[in-house]
Amino acid sequence: MTQETQEISGFHAHIYFDTASRDVAARVREGLGARFDVRLGRWHDQPIGPHPKSMYQVAFLPNQFEKVVPWLMLNREGLDVLVHPETGDDVKDHTEHALWLGEKLELNIDILRRARTT
């Protein structure tokens, strides 16, 4: 079965950092906010949801993908980044449909599976 891209309502980029790379993450965040029409999420200094380390989320519309993702490819400054679509299926969006820049981190997908059944 083929899925149509119209099913994508938006994208999230999760920018991962630790205490040593928080300043780098702040620079990347500032660059994203200054250059693109994106929604910058809160800083999470501890793992949250399926995410195994500190991160913030950047939300953007499908028409921004071709600008935001290439910029992240060139300007992520060594940070690991998860980019995924919003299709309404959080499990697939974070796994099968995901794109990684840098190291692919092990997400706690069970949290998403449990949320789907409640």
Backbone as numpy.savetxt, mean C-alpha at the origin, in Angstrom:
# Nx Ny Nz CAx CAy CAz Cx Cy Cz
-11.88 -17.31 -15.83 -12.72 -16.13 -15.83 -11.84 -14.89 -15.83
-12.17 -13.93 -16.64 -11.44 -12.69 -16.72 -12.17 -11.61 -15.94
-11.41 -10.86 -15.13 -12.00 -9.75 -14.40 -11.70 -8.46 -15.14
-12.63 -7.54 -15.10 -12.45 -6.26 -15.76 -11.85 -5.24 -14.79
-11.01 -4.37 -15.30 -10.36 -3.38 -14.44 -11.33 -2.35 -13.89
-12.53 -2.27 -14.46 -13.53 -1.35 -13.91 -13.90 -1.72 -12.48
-13.61 -2.97 -12.09 -13.91 -3.40 -10.73 -12.99 -2.76 -9.71
-11.93 -2.09 -10.15 -10.98 -1.44 -9.25 -11.48 -0.03 -8.95
-11.84 0.21 -7.70 -12.34 1.53 -7.32 -11.23 2.46 -6.88
-10.08 1.91 -6.54 -8.94 2.71 -6.10 -7.76 1.80 -5.80
-6.69 2.40 -5.32 -5.48 1.67 -4.94 -5.00 2.16 -3.58
-4.30 1.28 -2.89 -3.58 1.63 -1.67 -2.11 1.29 -1.87
-1.25 2.16 -1.40 0.17 1.85 -1.27 0.47 1.88 0.22
1.05 0.82 0.72 1.45 0.76 2.12 2.96 0.92 2.15
3.43 1.96 2.81 4.85 2.29 2.89 5.33 1.80 4.26
6.22 0.82 4.25 6.71 0.21 5.50 8.00 0.87 5.96
8.15 0.97 7.28 9.34 1.59 7.85 9.59 1.02 9.24
10.75 1.34 9.79 11.05 1.03 11.19 11.61 2.30 11.82
12.06 2.22 13.06 12.53 3.44 13.73 13.72 4.06 13.00
14.59 3.24 12.43 15.76 3.76 11.73 15.40 4.41 10.39
14.29 4.00 9.78 13.94 4.53 8.46 12.71 5.45 8.48
12.29 5.87 9.67 11.09 6.72 9.77 11.30 8.06 9.06
12.48 8.65 9.18 12.75 9.92 8.50 12.70 9.76 6.98
13.19 8.63 6.49 13.11 8.33 5.05 11.65 8.22 4.64
10.86 7.51 5.45 9.44 7.35 5.16 8.73 8.71 5.14
9.15 9.60 6.02 8.57 10.94 6.05 8.89 11.70 4.76
10.11 11.55 4.26 10.49 12.21 2.99 9.66 11.67 1.83
9.50 10.35 1.78 8.70 9.75 0.71 7.26 10.24 0.81
6.73 10.27 2.01 5.36 10.75 2.24 5.20 12.20 1.78
6.16 13.03 2.14 6.11 14.44 1.75 6.13 14.56 0.22
6.97 13.77 -0.43 7.04 13.79 -1.89 5.73 13.38 -2.53
5.12 12.33 -2.00 3.83 11.88 -2.54 2.75 12.96 -2.38
2.69 13.54 -1.19 1.67 14.55 -0.93 1.86 15.81 -1.76
3.10 16.16 -2.03 3.39 17.38 -2.80 3.14 17.20 -4.29
3.30 15.98 -4.80 3.26 15.76 -6.24 1.93 15.21 -6.77
1.17 14.55 -5.91 0.01 13.82 -6.40 -1.24 14.11 -5.58
-2.38 13.88 -6.20 -3.66 14.01 -5.55 -3.97 12.69 -4.86
-3.36 12.48 -3.70 -3.51 11.23 -2.94 -4.03 11.56 -1.55
-4.55 10.54 -0.88 -4.99 10.67 0.51 -3.96 9.96 1.39
-3.28 10.74 2.21 -2.24 10.19 3.09 -2.89 9.72 4.39
-2.70 8.44 4.69 -3.25 7.87 5.91 -2.38 8.16 7.12
-2.88 7.74 8.27 -2.17 7.95 9.54 -0.90 7.12 9.61
0.03 7.59 10.41 1.23 6.82 10.74 0.82 5.71 11.71
1.28 4.52 11.46 1.08 3.40 12.38 2.47 2.93 12.80
2.85 3.26 14.02 4.20 2.95 14.51 4.33 1.54 15.06
3.26 0.79 14.98 3.25 -0.63 15.37 2.53 -1.40 14.27
2.79 -2.70 14.16 2.03 -3.50 13.20 0.53 -3.34 13.44
-0.23 -3.32 12.36 -1.68 -3.16 12.46 -2.33 -4.01 11.37
-3.45 -4.64 11.70 -4.14 -5.48 10.72 -3.21 -6.55 10.19
-3.21 -6.74 8.88 -2.35 -7.79 8.31 -0.89 -7.36 8.14
-0.60 -6.11 8.45 0.73 -5.56 8.16 1.73 -5.89 9.27
2.88 -6.49 8.92 3.81 -7.01 9.91 4.74 -5.98 10.55
4.71 -4.76 10.05 5.57 -3.73 10.65 4.93 -2.36 10.49
5.57 -1.37 11.03 5.06 -0.01 10.97 4.86 0.43 9.52
3.84 1.25 9.31 3.54 1.70 7.95 2.55 2.85 7.98
2.42 3.48 6.82 1.29 4.37 6.56 0.73 4.00 5.20
-0.50 4.35 5.00 -1.19 4.02 3.75 -1.36 5.28 2.91
-1.26 5.10 1.62 -1.53 6.18 0.66 -2.62 5.66 -0.27
-3.74 6.35 -0.33 -4.86 5.94 -1.19 -4.90 6.85 -2.41
-5.17 6.23 -3.57 -5.25 7.02 -4.79 -6.20 6.35 -5.78
-6.69 7.15 -6.71 -7.66 6.68 -7.70 -6.96 5.96 -8.85
-7.69 5.12 -9.57 -7.09 4.40 -10.69 -6.38 5.28 -11.71
-6.90 6.48 -11.95 -6.26 7.35 -12.94 -4.93 7.94 -12.46
-4.59 7.71 -11.20 -3.30 8.16 -10.65 -2.24 7.06 -10.67
-2.66 5.81 -10.91 -1.73 4.68 -10.85 -0.49 4.90 -11.71
-0.70 5.32 -12.96 0.42 5.44 -13.90 1.41 6.53 -13.51
1.04 7.39 -12.57 1.95 8.43 -12.09 2.55 8.06 -10.73
1.70 7.60 -9.81 2.14 7.33 -8.43 3.09 6.14 -8.36
2.73 5.03 -8.99 3.54 3.81 -8.87 4.92 3.97 -9.49
5.06 4.52 -10.70 6.41 4.74 -11.22 7.24 5.69 -10.34
6.59 6.70 -9.77 7.32 7.60 -8.86 7.83 6.82 -7.65
6.98 5.96 -7.09 7.40 5.13 -5.96 8.54 4.19 -6.35
8.50 3.64 -7.55 9.56 2.75 -8.02 10.92 3.45 -7.97
10.93 4.71 -8.33 12.19 5.45 -8.41 12.55 6.21 -7.13
11.58 6.41 -6.25 11.80 7.30 -5.10 11.44 6.68 -3.75
11.34 5.38 -3.66 10.97 4.74 -2.38 12.13 4.69 -1.40
13.32 5.06 -1.86 14.52 5.16 -1.01 14.79 3.89 -0.22
14.58 2.75 -0.85 14.89 1.48 -0.21 13.79 0.92 0.68
12.71 1.66 0.85 11.61 1.17 1.68 10.81 0.11 0.92
10.22 -0.80 1.66 9.34 -1.82 1.06 7.94 -1.22 0.94
7.31 -1.49 -0.21 6.00 -0.90 -0.50 5.08 -1.99 -1.07
3.89 -2.08 -0.51 2.84 -2.93 -1.05 1.84 -2.02 -1.77
1.55 -2.34 -3.03 0.52 -1.63 -3.79 -0.56 -2.65 -4.12
-1.80 -2.31 -3.79 -2.88 -3.24 -4.12 -4.14 -2.48 -4.53
-4.97 -3.13 -5.34 -6.22 -2.50 -5.76 -7.27 -2.64 -4.67
-8.33 -1.88 -4.82 -9.52 -2.02 -3.99 -10.62 -2.58 -4.90
-10.90 -3.88 -4.75 -11.94 -4.52 -5.54 -13.11 -4.99 -4.69
-12.96 -4.87 -3.37 -13.99 -5.38 -2.46 -13.63 -6.73 -1.87
-12.54 -7.34 -2.35 -12.06 -8.61 -1.82 -10.69 -8.38 -1.19
-10.68 -8.04 0.10 -9.42 -7.68 0.78 -8.38 -8.79 0.73
-8.82 -10.04 0.82 -7.86 -11.15 0.80 -7.14 -11.19 -0.54
-7.90 -11.24 -1.62 -7.27 -11.28 -2.95 -6.49 -10.00 -3.24
-7.02 -8.86 -2.82 -6.33 -7.60 -3.08 -4.95 -7.56 -2.43
-4.81 -8.15 -1.24 -3.53 -8.16 -0.53 -2.63 -9.33 -0.93
-3.14 -10.26 -1.74 -2.34 -11.44 -2.11 -2.23 -11.56 -3.63
-3.21 -12.14 -4.26 -3.18 -12.40 -5.70 -3.05 -11.14 -6.55
-3.67 -10.05 -6.11 -3.69 -8.83 -6.91 -2.61 -7.83 -6.50
-1.74 -8.19 -5.57 -0.77 -7.26 -4.99 0.48 -7.11 -5.85
1.08 -5.94 -5.73 2.35 -5.61 -6.36 3.30 -5.15 -5.26
4.52 -5.70 -5.25 5.51 -5.33 -4.24 6.67 -4.59 -4.86
7.11 -3.54 -4.18 8.34 -2.83 -4.51 9.28 -3.08 -3.33
10.45 -3.64 -3.59 11.35 -4.01 -2.51 11.05 -5.43 -2.07
11.26 -5.69 -0.79 11.04 -7.03 -0.24 9.55 -7.31 -0.07
9.14 -8.52 -0.43 7.76 -8.95 -0.19 7.67 -9.41 1.26
6.91 -8.69 2.05 6.76 -9.02 3.46 5.66 -10.05 3.65
5.76 -10.80 4.71 4.75 -11.81 5.03 3.60 -11.14 5.77
2.46 -11.03 5.11 1.28 -10.42 5.72 0.50 -11.46 6.52
-0.23 -11.01 7.52 -1.09 -11.89 8.31 -2.48 -11.90 7.65
-2.61 -12.69 6.62 -3.84 -12.73 5.83 -5.00 -13.31 6.63
-4.71 -14.12 7.66 -5.79 -14.68 8.48 -6.66 -13.58 9.09
-6.07 -12.44 9.41 -6.85 -11.32 9.95 -7.89 -10.88 8.93
-7.51 -10.80 7.67 -8.45 -10.41 6.62 -9.51 -11.47 6.39
-9.11 -12.74 6.45 -10.08 -13.83 6.28 -11.12 -13.80 7.40
-10.66 -13.59 8.65 -11.58 -13.55 9.77 -12.52 -12.35 9.66
-12.02 -11.22 9.20 -12.85 -10.01 9.06 -13.92 -10.23 7.99
-13.59 -11.00 6.99 -14.53 -11.26 5.90 -15.72 -12.11 6.38
-15.50 -12.95 7.37 -16.56 -13.85 7.84 -17.37 -13.28 8.99
-17.00 -12.10 9.50 -17.75 -11.54 10.62 -18.74 -10.50 10.18
